[in-house]
CSV table of C-alpha atoms in Angstrom, one decimal:
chain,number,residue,atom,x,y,z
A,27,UNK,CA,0.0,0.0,0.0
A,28,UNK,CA,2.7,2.0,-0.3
A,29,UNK,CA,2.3,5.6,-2.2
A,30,UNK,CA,-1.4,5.5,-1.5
A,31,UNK,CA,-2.7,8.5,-2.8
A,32,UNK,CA,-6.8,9.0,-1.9
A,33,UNK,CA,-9.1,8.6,-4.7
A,34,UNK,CA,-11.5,11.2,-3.8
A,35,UNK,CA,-9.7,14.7,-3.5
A,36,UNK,CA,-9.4,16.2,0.1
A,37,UNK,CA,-10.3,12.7,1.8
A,38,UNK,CA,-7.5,12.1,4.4
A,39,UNK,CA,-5.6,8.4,4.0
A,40,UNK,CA,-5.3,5.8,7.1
A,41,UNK,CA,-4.5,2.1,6.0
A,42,UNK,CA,-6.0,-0.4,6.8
A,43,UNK,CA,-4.9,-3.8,6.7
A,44,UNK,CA,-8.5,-5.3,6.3
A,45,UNK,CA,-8.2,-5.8,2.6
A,46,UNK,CA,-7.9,-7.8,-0.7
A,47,UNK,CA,-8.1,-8.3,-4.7
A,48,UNK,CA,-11.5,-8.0,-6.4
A,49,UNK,CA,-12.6,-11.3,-7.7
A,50,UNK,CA,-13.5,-11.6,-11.1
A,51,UNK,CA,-14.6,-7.7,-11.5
A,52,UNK,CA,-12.1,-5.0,-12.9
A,53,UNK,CA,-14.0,-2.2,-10.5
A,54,UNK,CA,-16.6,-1.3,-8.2
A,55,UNK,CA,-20.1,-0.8,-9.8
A,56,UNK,CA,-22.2,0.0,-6.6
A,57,UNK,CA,-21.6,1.9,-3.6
A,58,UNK,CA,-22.9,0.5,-0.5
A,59,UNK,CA,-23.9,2.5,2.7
A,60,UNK,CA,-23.7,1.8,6.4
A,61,UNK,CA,-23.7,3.5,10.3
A,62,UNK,CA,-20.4,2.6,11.9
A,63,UNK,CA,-23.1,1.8,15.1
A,64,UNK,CA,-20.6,2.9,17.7
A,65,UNK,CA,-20.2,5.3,20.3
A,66,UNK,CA,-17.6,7.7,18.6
A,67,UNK,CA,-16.2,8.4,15.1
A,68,UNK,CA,-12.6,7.7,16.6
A,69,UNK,CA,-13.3,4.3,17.5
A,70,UNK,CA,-14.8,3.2,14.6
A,71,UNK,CA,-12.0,4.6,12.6
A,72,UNK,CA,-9.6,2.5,15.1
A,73,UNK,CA,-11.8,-0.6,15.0
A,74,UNK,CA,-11.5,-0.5,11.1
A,75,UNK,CA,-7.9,-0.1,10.9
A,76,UNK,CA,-7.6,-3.0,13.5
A,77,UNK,CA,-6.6,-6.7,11.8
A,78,UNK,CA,-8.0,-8.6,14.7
A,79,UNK,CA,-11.6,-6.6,13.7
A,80,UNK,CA,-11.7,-8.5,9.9
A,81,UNK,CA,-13.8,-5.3,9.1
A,82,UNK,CA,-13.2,-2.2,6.7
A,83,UNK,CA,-14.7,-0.2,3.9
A,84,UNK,CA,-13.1,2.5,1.7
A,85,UNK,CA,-14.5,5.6,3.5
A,86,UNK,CA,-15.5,6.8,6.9
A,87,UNK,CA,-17.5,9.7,6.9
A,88,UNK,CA,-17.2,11.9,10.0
A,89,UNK,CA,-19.7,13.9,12.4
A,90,UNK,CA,-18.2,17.2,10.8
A,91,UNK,CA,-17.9,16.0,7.5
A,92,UNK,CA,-14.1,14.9,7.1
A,93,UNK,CA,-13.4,11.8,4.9
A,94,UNK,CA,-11.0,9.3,5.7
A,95,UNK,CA,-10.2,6.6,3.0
A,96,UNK,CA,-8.9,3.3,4.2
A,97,UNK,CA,-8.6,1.1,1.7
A,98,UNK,CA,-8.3,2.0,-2.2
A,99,UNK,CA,-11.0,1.5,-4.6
A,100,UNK,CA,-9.0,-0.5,-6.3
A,101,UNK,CA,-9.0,-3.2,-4.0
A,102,UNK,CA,-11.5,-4.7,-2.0
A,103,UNK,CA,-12.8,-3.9,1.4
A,104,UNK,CA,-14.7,-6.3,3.7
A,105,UNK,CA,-18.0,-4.0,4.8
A,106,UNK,CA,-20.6,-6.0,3.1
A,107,UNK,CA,-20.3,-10.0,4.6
A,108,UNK,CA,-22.9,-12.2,3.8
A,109,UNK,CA,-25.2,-10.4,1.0
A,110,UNK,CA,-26.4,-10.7,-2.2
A,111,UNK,CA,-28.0,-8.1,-4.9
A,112,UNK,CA,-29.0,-9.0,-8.5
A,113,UNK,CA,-27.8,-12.4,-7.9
A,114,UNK,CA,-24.5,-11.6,-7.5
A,115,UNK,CA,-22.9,-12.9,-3.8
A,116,UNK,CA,-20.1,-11.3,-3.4
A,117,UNK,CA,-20.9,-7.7,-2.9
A,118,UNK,CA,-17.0,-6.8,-1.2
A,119,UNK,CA,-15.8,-7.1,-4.7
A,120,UNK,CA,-18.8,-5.2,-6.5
A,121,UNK,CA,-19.0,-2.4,-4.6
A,122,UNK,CA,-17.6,0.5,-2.6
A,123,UNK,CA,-18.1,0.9,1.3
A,124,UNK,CA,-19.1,4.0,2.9
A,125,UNK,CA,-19.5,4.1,6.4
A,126,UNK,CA,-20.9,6.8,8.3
A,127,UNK,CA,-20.3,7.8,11.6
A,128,UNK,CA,-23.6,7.1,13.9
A,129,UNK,CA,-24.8,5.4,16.9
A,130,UNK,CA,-27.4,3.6,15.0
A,131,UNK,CA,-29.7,1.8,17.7
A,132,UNK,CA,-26.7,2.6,20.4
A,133,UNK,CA,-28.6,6.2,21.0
A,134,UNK,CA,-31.9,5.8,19.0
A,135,UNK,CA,-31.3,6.0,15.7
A,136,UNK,CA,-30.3,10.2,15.9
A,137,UNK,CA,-30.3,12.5,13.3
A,138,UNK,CA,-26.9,12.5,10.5
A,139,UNK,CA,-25.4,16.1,10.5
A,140,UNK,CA,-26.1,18.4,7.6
A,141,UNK,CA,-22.3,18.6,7.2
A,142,UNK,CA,-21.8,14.7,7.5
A,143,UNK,CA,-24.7,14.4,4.5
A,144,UNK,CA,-23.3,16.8,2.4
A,145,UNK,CA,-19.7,15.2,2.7
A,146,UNK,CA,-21.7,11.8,2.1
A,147,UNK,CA,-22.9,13.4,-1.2
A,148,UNK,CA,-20.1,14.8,-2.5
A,149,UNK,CA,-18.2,12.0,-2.1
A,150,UNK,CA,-21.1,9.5,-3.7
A,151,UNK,CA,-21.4,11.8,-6.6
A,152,UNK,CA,-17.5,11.7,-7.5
A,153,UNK,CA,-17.5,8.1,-6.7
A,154,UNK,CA,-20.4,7.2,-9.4
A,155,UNK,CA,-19.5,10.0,-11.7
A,156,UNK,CA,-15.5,8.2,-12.5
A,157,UNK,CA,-16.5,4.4,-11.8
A,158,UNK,CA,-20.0,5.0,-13.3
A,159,UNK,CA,-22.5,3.6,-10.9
A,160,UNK,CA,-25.9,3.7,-11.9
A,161,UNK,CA,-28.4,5.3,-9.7
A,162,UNK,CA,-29.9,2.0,-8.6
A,163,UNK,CA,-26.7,0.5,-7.3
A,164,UNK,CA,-26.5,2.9,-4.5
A,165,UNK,CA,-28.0,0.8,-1.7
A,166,UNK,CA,-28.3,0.3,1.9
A,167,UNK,CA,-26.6,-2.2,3.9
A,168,UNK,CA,-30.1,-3.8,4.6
A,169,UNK,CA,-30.7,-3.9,1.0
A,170,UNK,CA,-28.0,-6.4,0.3
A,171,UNK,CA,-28.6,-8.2,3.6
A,172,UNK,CA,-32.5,-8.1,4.4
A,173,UNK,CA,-32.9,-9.0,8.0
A,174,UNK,CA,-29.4,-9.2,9.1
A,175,UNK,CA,-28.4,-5.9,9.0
A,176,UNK,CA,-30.5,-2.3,9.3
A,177,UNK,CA,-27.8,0.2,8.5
A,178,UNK,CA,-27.2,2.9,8.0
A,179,UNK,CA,-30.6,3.0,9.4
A,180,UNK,CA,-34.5,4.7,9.6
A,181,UNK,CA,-32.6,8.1,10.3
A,182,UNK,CA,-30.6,8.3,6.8
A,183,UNK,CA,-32.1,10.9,4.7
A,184,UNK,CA,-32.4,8.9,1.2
A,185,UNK,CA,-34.7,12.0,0.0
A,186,UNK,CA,-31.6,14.5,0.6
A,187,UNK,CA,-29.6,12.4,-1.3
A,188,UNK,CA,-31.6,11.5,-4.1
A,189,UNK,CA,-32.3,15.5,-4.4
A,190,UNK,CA,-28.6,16.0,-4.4
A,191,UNK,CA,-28.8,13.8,-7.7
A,192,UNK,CA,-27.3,10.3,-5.4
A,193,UNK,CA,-29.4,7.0,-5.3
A,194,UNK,CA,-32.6,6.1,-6.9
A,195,UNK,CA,-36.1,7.2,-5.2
A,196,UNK,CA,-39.7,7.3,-6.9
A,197,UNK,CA,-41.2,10.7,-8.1
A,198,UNK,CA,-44.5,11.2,-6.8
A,199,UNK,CA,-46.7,7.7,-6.5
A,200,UNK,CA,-50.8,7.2,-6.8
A,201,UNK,CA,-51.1,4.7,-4.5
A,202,UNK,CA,-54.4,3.0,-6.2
A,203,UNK,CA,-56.5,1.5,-3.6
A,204,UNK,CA,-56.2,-1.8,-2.6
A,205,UNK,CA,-56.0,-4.9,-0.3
A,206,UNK,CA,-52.8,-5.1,1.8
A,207,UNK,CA,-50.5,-8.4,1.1
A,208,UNK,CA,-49.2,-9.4,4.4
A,209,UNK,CA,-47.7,-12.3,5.4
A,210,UNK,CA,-49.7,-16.1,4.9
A,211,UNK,CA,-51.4,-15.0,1.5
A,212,UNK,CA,-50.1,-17.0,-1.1
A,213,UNK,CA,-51.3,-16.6,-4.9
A,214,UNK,CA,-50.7,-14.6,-7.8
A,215,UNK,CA,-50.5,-11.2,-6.4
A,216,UNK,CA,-47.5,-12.4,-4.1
A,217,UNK,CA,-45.6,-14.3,-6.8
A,218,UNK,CA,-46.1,-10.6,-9.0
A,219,UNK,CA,-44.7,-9.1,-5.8
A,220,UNK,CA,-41.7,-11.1,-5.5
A,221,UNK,CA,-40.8,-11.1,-8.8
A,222,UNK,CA,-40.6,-6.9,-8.5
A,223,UNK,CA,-38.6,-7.2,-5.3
A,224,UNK,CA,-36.4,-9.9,-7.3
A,225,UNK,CA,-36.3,-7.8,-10.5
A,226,UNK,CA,-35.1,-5.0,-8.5
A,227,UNK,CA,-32.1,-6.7,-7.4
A,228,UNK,CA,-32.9,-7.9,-4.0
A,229,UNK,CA,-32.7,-12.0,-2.7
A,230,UNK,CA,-35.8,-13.0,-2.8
A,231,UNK,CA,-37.1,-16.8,-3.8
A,232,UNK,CA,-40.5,-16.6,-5.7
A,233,UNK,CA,-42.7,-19.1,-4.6
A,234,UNK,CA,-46.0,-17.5,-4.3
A,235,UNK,CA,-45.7,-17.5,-0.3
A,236,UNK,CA,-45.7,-14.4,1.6
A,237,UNK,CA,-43.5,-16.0,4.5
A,238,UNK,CA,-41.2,-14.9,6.9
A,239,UNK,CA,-38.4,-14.3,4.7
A,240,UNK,CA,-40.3,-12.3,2.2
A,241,UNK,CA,-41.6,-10.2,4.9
A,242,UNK,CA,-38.3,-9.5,5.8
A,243,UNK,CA,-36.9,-8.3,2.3
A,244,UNK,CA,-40.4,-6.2,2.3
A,245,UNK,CA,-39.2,-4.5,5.5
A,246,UNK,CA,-35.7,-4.0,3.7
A,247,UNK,CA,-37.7,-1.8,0.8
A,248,UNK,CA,-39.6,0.0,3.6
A,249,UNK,CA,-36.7,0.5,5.5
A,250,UNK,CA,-34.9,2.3,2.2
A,251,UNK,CA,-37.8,3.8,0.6
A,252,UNK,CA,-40.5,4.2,2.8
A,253,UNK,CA,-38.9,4.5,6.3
A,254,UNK,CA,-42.1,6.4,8.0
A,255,UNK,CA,-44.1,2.9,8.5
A,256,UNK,CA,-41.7,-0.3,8.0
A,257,UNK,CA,-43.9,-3.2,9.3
A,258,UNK,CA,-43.5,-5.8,6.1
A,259,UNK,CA,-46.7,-5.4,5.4
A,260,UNK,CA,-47.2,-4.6,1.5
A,261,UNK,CA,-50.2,-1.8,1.4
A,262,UNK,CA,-50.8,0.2,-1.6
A,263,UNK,CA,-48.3,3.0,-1.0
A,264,UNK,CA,-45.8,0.0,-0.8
A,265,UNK,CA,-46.6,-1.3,-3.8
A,266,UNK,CA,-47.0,1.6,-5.8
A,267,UNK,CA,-43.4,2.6,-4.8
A,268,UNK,CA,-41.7,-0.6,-6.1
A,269,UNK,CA,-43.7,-0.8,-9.5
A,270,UNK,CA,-42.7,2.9,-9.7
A,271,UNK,CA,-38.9,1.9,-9.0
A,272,UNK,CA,-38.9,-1.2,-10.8
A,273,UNK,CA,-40.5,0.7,-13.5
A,274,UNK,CA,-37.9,3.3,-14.0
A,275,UNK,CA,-34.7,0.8,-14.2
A,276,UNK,CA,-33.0,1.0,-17.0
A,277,UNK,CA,-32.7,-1.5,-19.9
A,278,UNK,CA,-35.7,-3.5,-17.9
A,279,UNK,CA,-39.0,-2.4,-19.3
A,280,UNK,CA,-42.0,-3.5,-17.4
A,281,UNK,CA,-44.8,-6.0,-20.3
């Protein structure tokens, strides 16, 4: 790692060890967003940076909006573990890891900073501009792994980011009105619903059974696009979000 030079201009440098080649990808096409979940900023920069942790990404993203790299784009950074999107398992060598500094659960979920979200945009919007990440590719943590992990959380302001031309949200939705699909229904109407969820990229199995782990991807959409009620129960709001979405991917027209 010698002569590391940061790939985003103005973002400090502090190796870490916690690293390795991308497998069977030349570079990152997805950028992948987490809370560090501790107490302070400096010990989840030193928690990082330790080799008995196993953990890293590429970016920290402070309280006041400073940005430390850790491990070059390049290579590739163990943030994401177990996860899958679009089919594709191993999400450490697709993708970029941001994490940004936050309590998470530790004090409530709080509010992100104005200053830390601006840093987290500016630093997303040079990211996808040189490696060319589309839109839909900049995910949660809980996107990649329903159920398993929530971060960076029901506080992260999606809407700002999306504004700020970063990430993929729906324009204004109808919601037509319409019976809920909630978990024990089975039939056509889930089978449509899983093949949307699926479509979009998330790990879903269709089998026309709203069971427990489709009710937990369902709380994973909620959780990114519809953070006010996440209860894995698919009402019309819900459902007009991800036909919206799913609509508006490119290169996968809907009929």
């Amino acid at each position: 790692m010698s002569g590391f030079v940061a790939d985003f201009v103005g973002a400090e440098v502090r190796v870490s060890p916690n690293f390795g080649p991308r497998r069977d990808v030349s570079r990152a096409d997805m950028i992948i967003l987490h809370y560090t979940g501790m107490e302070t900023g400096a010990a989840a920069e030193e928690w990082l940076c330790n080799p008995a942790s196993e953990v890293s990404s590429h970016y920290l993203v402070h309280e006041d909006g400073r940005v430390v790299q850790m491990v070059r784009e390049a290579d590739r950074a163990w943030h994401a573990g177990r996860s899958s999107w679009q089919g594709a398992t191993d999400i450490n060598s697709r993708s970029i890891g941001i994490e940004v500094v936050n309590p998470g659960p530790l004090a409530g979920h709080p509010p992100f900073s104005d200053t830390q979200i601006e840093a987290v945009i500016a630093l997303c919007r040079d990211i996808s501009a040189r490696l060319d990440v589309p839109a839909a590719q900049i995910l949660a943590h809980s996107d990649v792994a329903p159920g398993r992990k929530i971060d960076p959380g029901p506080a992260f302001p999606w809407e700002t980011l999306h504004a700020a031309g970063v990430g993929h949200m729906p324009g204004v939705v109808v919601a037509a009105a319409a019976d809920p699909i909630a978990p024990g229904d089975e039939g056509a109407r889930v089978e449509c619903l899983q093949s949307m969820l699926n479509l979009y990229g998330y790990g879903i199995e269709i089998t026309g059974c709203f069971d427990a782990p489709t009710k937990t991807v369902v709380e994973a959409f909620q959780l990114h696009f519809r953070r006010r009620k996440v209860d894995g129960v698919v009402d019309a709001e819900t459902h007009a979000l991800l036909t919206a979405l799913v609509g508006e991917l490119p290169e996968l027209p809907l009929g």
